[in-house]
PDB file of C-alpha atoms in Angstrom:
ATOM      1  CA  MET A   1      25.172-128.643  -9.277  1.00 54.00           C
ATOM      2  CA  ASN A   2      23.005-126.391  -7.117  1.00 69.00           C
ATOM      3  CA  ILE A   3      23.532-128.577  -4.041  1.00 72.00           C
ATOM      4  CA  LYS A   4      27.316-128.235  -4.375  1.00 68.00           C
ATOM      5  CA  ARG A   5      26.921-124.461  -4.476  1.00 65.00           C
ATOM      6  CA  TYR A   6      24.821-124.468  -1.249  1.00 62.00           C
ATOM      7  CA  VAL A   7      27.294-126.787   0.480  1.00 58.00           C
ATOM      8  CA  PHE A   8      30.189-124.547  -0.601  1.00 59.00           C
ATOM      9  CA  PHE A   9      28.502-121.396   0.778  1.00 56.00           C
ATOM     10  CA  ALA A  10      27.563-123.180   4.013  1.00 58.00           C
ATOM     11  CA  VAL A  11      31.179-124.298   4.563  1.00 56.00           C
ATOM     12  CA  LEU A  12      32.416-120.799   3.680  1.00 53.00           C
ATOM     13  CA  LEU A  13      30.011-119.256   6.208  1.00 51.00           C
ATOM     14  CA  LEU A  14      31.094-121.728   8.898  1.00 51.00           C
ATOM     15  CA  CYS A  15      34.790-121.020   8.295  1.00 52.00           C
ATOM     16  CA  THR A  16      34.211-117.262   8.372  1.00 52.00           C
ATOM     17  CA  THR A  17      32.361-117.592  11.665  1.00 50.00           C
ATOM     18  CA  LEU A  18      35.110-119.709  13.226  1.00 49.00           C
ATOM     19  CA  VAL A  19      37.914-117.399  12.062  1.00 49.00           C
ATOM     20  CA  GLY A  20      36.048-114.226  13.044  1.00 48.00           C
ATOM     21  CA  GLY A  21      35.460-115.482  16.572  1.00 46.00           C
ATOM     22  CA  ARG A  22      33.048-114.020  19.047  1.00 49.00           C
ATOM     23  CA  VAL A  23      33.319-110.666  20.720  1.00 47.00           C
ATOM     24  CA  GLU A  24      31.780-110.779  24.168  1.00 57.00           C
ATOM     25  CA  ALA A  25      31.088-108.034  26.639  1.00 58.00           C
ATOM     26  CA  LYS A  26      33.151-108.061  29.792  1.00 74.00           C
ATOM     27  CA  ASP A  27      31.137-108.908  32.907  1.00 86.00           C
ATOM     28  CA  LEU A  28      31.828-106.482  35.756  1.00 90.00           C
ATOM     29  CA  ILE A  29      30.140-106.269  39.143  1.00 92.00           C
ATOM     30  CA  PHE A  30      30.188-102.923  40.975  1.00 94.00           C
ATOM     31  CA  HIS A  31      30.029-103.167  44.762  1.00 92.00           C
ATOM     32  CA  MET A  32      29.220 -99.802  46.381  1.00 93.00           C
ATOM     33  CA  GLY A  33      30.778 -99.401  49.804  1.00 91.00           C
ATOM     34  CA  TYR A  34      32.054 -96.839  52.262  1.00 92.00           C
ATOM     35  CA  GLU A  35      34.801 -94.666  50.714  1.00 93.00           C
ATOM     36  CA  MET A  36      35.307 -97.303  48.038  1.00 94.00           C
ATOM     37  CA  ILE A  37      33.782 -98.934  45.006  1.00 94.00           C
ATOM     38  CA  GLN A  38      34.979-102.443  44.281  1.00 94.00           C
ATOM     39  CA  VAL A  39      34.885-103.568  40.657  1.00 94.00           C
ATOM     40  CA  ILE A  40      34.848-107.337  40.316  1.00 93.00           C
ATOM     41  CA  ASP A  41      35.849-108.763  36.931  1.00 92.00           C
ATOM     42  CA  THR A  42      34.032-112.096  36.705  1.00 91.00           C
ATOM     43  CA  ASP A  43      36.203-113.284  33.790  1.00 89.00           C
ATOM     44  CA  THR A  44      39.501-113.008  35.699  1.00 90.00           C
ATOM     45  CA  ASP A  45      38.198-112.992  39.310  1.00 90.00           C
ATOM     46  CA  SER A  46      40.173-109.801  39.932  1.00 93.00           C
ATOM     47  CA  ILE A  47      39.019-106.940  42.158  1.00 94.00           C
ATOM     48  CA  THR A  48      39.852-103.267  41.615  1.00 95.00           C
ATOM     49  CA  ASP A  49      39.289-100.751  44.426  1.00 96.00           C
ATOM     50  CA  ILE A  50      38.299 -97.199  43.475  1.00 96.00           C
ATOM     51  CA  VAL A  51      38.557 -94.719  46.347  1.00 95.00           C
ATOM     52  CA  ILE A  52      35.834 -92.068  46.756  1.00 93.00           C
ATOM     53  CA  LYS A  53      34.789 -89.735  49.592  1.00 86.00           C
ATOM     54  CA  GLY A  54      32.065 -91.038  51.892  1.00 86.00           C
ATOM     55  CA  ALA A  55      29.539 -93.765  51.321  1.00 92.00           C
ATOM     56  CA  ALA A  56      28.490 -94.542  47.751  1.00 93.00           C
ATOM     57  CA  ARG A  57      24.744 -94.148  47.347  1.00 91.00           C
ATOM     58  CA  ASP A  58      23.335 -93.598  43.858  1.00 93.00           C
ATOM     59  CA  SER A  59      24.986 -94.545  40.582  1.00 93.00           C
ATOM     60  CA  SER A  60      24.285 -94.195  36.874  1.00 93.00           C
ATOM     61  CA  PHE A  61      26.215 -95.135  33.736  1.00 93.00           C
ATOM     62  CA  SER A  62      26.825 -92.631  30.958  1.00 92.00           C
ATOM     63  CA  ALA A  63      25.027 -93.342  27.687  1.00 89.00           C
ATOM     64  CA  ASP A  64      28.208 -94.726  26.087  1.00 89.00           C
ATOM     65  CA  LYS A  65      28.999 -96.857  29.183  1.00 90.00           C
ATOM     66  CA  LYS A  66      32.474 -95.297  29.454  1.00 93.00           C
ATOM     67  CA  PHE A  67      31.785 -93.528  32.752  1.00 94.00           C
ATOM     68  CA  LEU A  68      30.017 -94.323  36.004  1.00 94.00           C
ATOM     69  CA  TYR A  69      28.650 -91.456  38.095  1.00 95.00           C
ATOM     70  CA  VAL A  70      28.413 -92.207  41.821  1.00 95.00           C
ATOM     71  CA  THR A  71      27.187 -89.964  44.618  1.00 94.00           C
ATOM     72  CA  GLY A  72      29.355 -89.938  47.726  1.00 93.00           C
ATOM     73  CA  SER A  73      29.376 -88.107  51.056  1.00 91.00           C
ATOM     74  CA  ARG A  74      25.811 -87.023  50.179  1.00 91.00           C
ATOM     75  CA  ARG A  75      27.358 -83.901  48.597  1.00 93.00           C
ATOM     76  CA  ASN A  76      29.552 -85.066  45.693  1.00 94.00           C
ATOM     77  CA  ILE A  77      29.104 -86.721  42.327  1.00 94.00           C
ATOM     78  CA  ASN A  78      32.190 -88.742  41.357  1.00 95.00           C
ATOM     79  CA  LYS A  79      32.901 -89.375  37.671  1.00 95.00           C
ATOM     80  CA  ILE A  80      34.654 -92.719  37.248  1.00 95.00           C
ATOM     81  CA  ASP A  81      36.421 -93.669  34.018  1.00 96.00           C
ATOM     82  CA  LEU A  82      35.636 -97.354  33.509  1.00 93.00           C
ATOM     83  CA  GLU A  83      38.639 -97.929  31.260  1.00 93.00           C
ATOM     84  CA  LYS A  84      41.161 -96.445  33.723  1.00 95.00           C
ATOM     85  CA  MET A  85      39.158 -97.587  36.781  1.00 95.00           C
ATOM     86  CA  GLN A  86      39.724 -94.316  38.621  1.00 95.00           C
ATOM     87  CA  VAL A  87      37.908 -91.122  39.575  1.00 96.00           C
ATOM     88  CA  VAL A  88      38.506 -88.501  36.877  1.00 95.00           C
ATOM     89  CA  GLY A  89      36.129 -85.782  38.087  1.00 93.00           C
ATOM     90  CA  ASN A  90      34.129 -84.574  41.045  1.00 92.00           C
ATOM     91  CA  ILE A  91      31.100 -82.261  41.179  1.00 93.00           C
ATOM     92  CA  THR A  92      29.990 -80.719  44.470  1.00 93.00           C
ATOM     93  CA  VAL A  93      26.354 -79.658  44.911  1.00 93.00           C
ATOM     94  CA  GLU A  94      27.034 -77.220  47.768  1.00 89.00           C
ATOM     95  CA  GLU A  95      25.813 -73.655  47.399  1.00 87.00           C
ATOM     96  CA  LYS A  96      27.276 -70.684  49.266  1.00 87.00           C
ATOM     97  CA  GLY A  97      25.597 -70.458  52.657  1.00 86.00           C
ATOM     98  CA  TRP A  98      23.680 -73.732  52.238  1.00 90.00           C
ATOM     99  CA  GLU A  99      24.607 -77.349  52.869  1.00 92.00           C
ATOM    100  CA  ARG A 100      22.971 -79.548  50.252  1.00 93.00           C
ATOM    101  CA  PHE A 101      22.396 -83.257  50.679  1.00 94.00           C
ATOM    102  CA  ILE A 102      21.815 -85.550  47.707  1.00 95.00           C
ATOM    103  CA  THR A 103      18.841 -87.875  48.137  1.00 94.00           C
ATOM    104  CA  GLY A 104      18.704 -89.254  44.587  1.00 94.00           C
ATOM    105  CA  MET A 105      20.250 -88.964  41.130  1.00 95.00           C
ATOM    106  CA  THR A 106      19.501 -89.986  37.556  1.00 94.00           C
ATOM    107  CA  LEU A 107      21.080 -89.218  34.185  1.00 94.00           C
ATOM    108  CA  SER A 108      19.388 -88.148  30.974  1.00 93.00           C
ATOM    109  CA  GLN A 109      19.384 -90.661  28.125  1.00 89.00           C
ATOM    110  CA  ASP A 110      22.127 -88.796  26.270  1.00 88.00           C
ATOM    111  CA  GLY A 111      24.309 -88.854  29.419  1.00 85.00           C
ATOM    112  CA  GLU A 112      25.044 -85.120  29.282  1.00 90.00           C
ATOM    113  CA  THR A 113      22.787 -84.022  32.155  1.00 94.00           C
ATOM    114  CA  ALA A 114      22.287 -85.266  35.707  1.00 95.00           C
ATOM    115  CA  TYR A 115      19.116 -84.607  37.679  1.00 96.00           C
ATOM    116  CA  VAL A 116      19.841 -84.590  41.395  1.00 96.00           C
ATOM    117  CA  ASN A 117      17.324 -84.478  44.235  1.00 96.00           C
ATOM    118  CA  VAL A 118      18.644 -82.434  47.175  1.00 96.00           C
ATOM    119  CA  PHE A 119      17.474 -80.869  50.390  1.00 93.00           C
ATOM    120  CA  SER A 120      19.258 -77.890  51.907  1.00 94.00           C
ATOM    121  CA  ARG A 121      19.973 -76.542  55.359  1.00 94.00           C
ATOM    122  CA  ARG A 122      21.884 -73.662  56.904  1.00 93.00           C
ATOM    123  CA  THR A 123      22.288 -71.948  60.237  1.00 91.00           C
ATOM    124  CA  ALA A 124      20.875 -68.457  60.808  1.00 90.00           C
ATOM    125  CA  LYS A 125      21.215 -66.752  64.219  1.00 92.00           C
ATOM    126  CA  GLY A 126      22.057 -70.049  65.853  1.00 91.00           C
ATOM    127  CA  GLU A 127      18.954 -71.796  64.477  1.00 94.00           C
ATOM    128  CA  ALA A 128      18.744 -74.456  61.798  1.00 92.00           C
ATOM    129  CA  VAL A 129      16.919 -73.366  58.651  1.00 94.00           C
ATOM    130  CA  ILE A 130      15.688 -76.138  56.380  1.00 94.00           C
ATOM    131  CA  GLY A 131      15.199 -75.327  52.689  1.00 92.00           C
ATOM    132  CA  HIS A 132      12.647 -76.783  50.310  1.00 92.00           C
ATOM    133  CA  PRO A 133      13.487 -79.985  48.427  1.00 94.00           C
ATOM    134  CA  GLU A 134      14.931 -79.212  44.997  1.00 94.00           C
ATOM    135  CA  VAL A 135      15.851 -80.968  41.782  1.00 96.00           C
ATOM    136  CA  LEU A 136      19.132 -79.690  40.344  1.00 95.00           C
ATOM    137  CA  GLN A 137      19.981 -79.980  36.667  1.00 95.00           C
ATOM    138  CA  ILE A 138      23.737 -80.444  36.300  1.00 94.00           C
ATOM    139  CA  ASP A 139      25.694 -80.326  33.037  1.00 93.00           C
ATOM    140  CA  LEU A 140      28.141 -83.231  33.158  1.00 89.00           C
ATOM    141  CA  GLY A 141      30.236 -82.087  30.226  1.00 78.00           C
ATOM    142  CA  SER A 142      31.155 -85.622  29.155  1.00 56.00           C
TER     143      SER A 142
END
């Protein structure tokens, strides 16, 4: 009698697994280019172009994987909605009187803060003035 019970539960488990199906993550490849990010869906072999300003350099996913942050033009951080596949926000690191150039970026684990390495320059009396390297802490407001 016990063997029938085990066989019954094994068949029940198998049927539940077959009916429930598998949920798989979608495989996407992000190709960073000049004024464009190409998103390649490996399941459907489709390509989506997302237009940004300048060359894409650094990128980081938000903690929930809903957004991709990409630096472009060495001055901007583009917020890309991965569901809509479009830019939904843009943060500029310029400061009045100074040109800032992004040399690196990373996001905190919670995805709410970006840490951006920059160097600055400006012109004073016809001469170039180079500022000290800085790390900016930017609230992303996801």
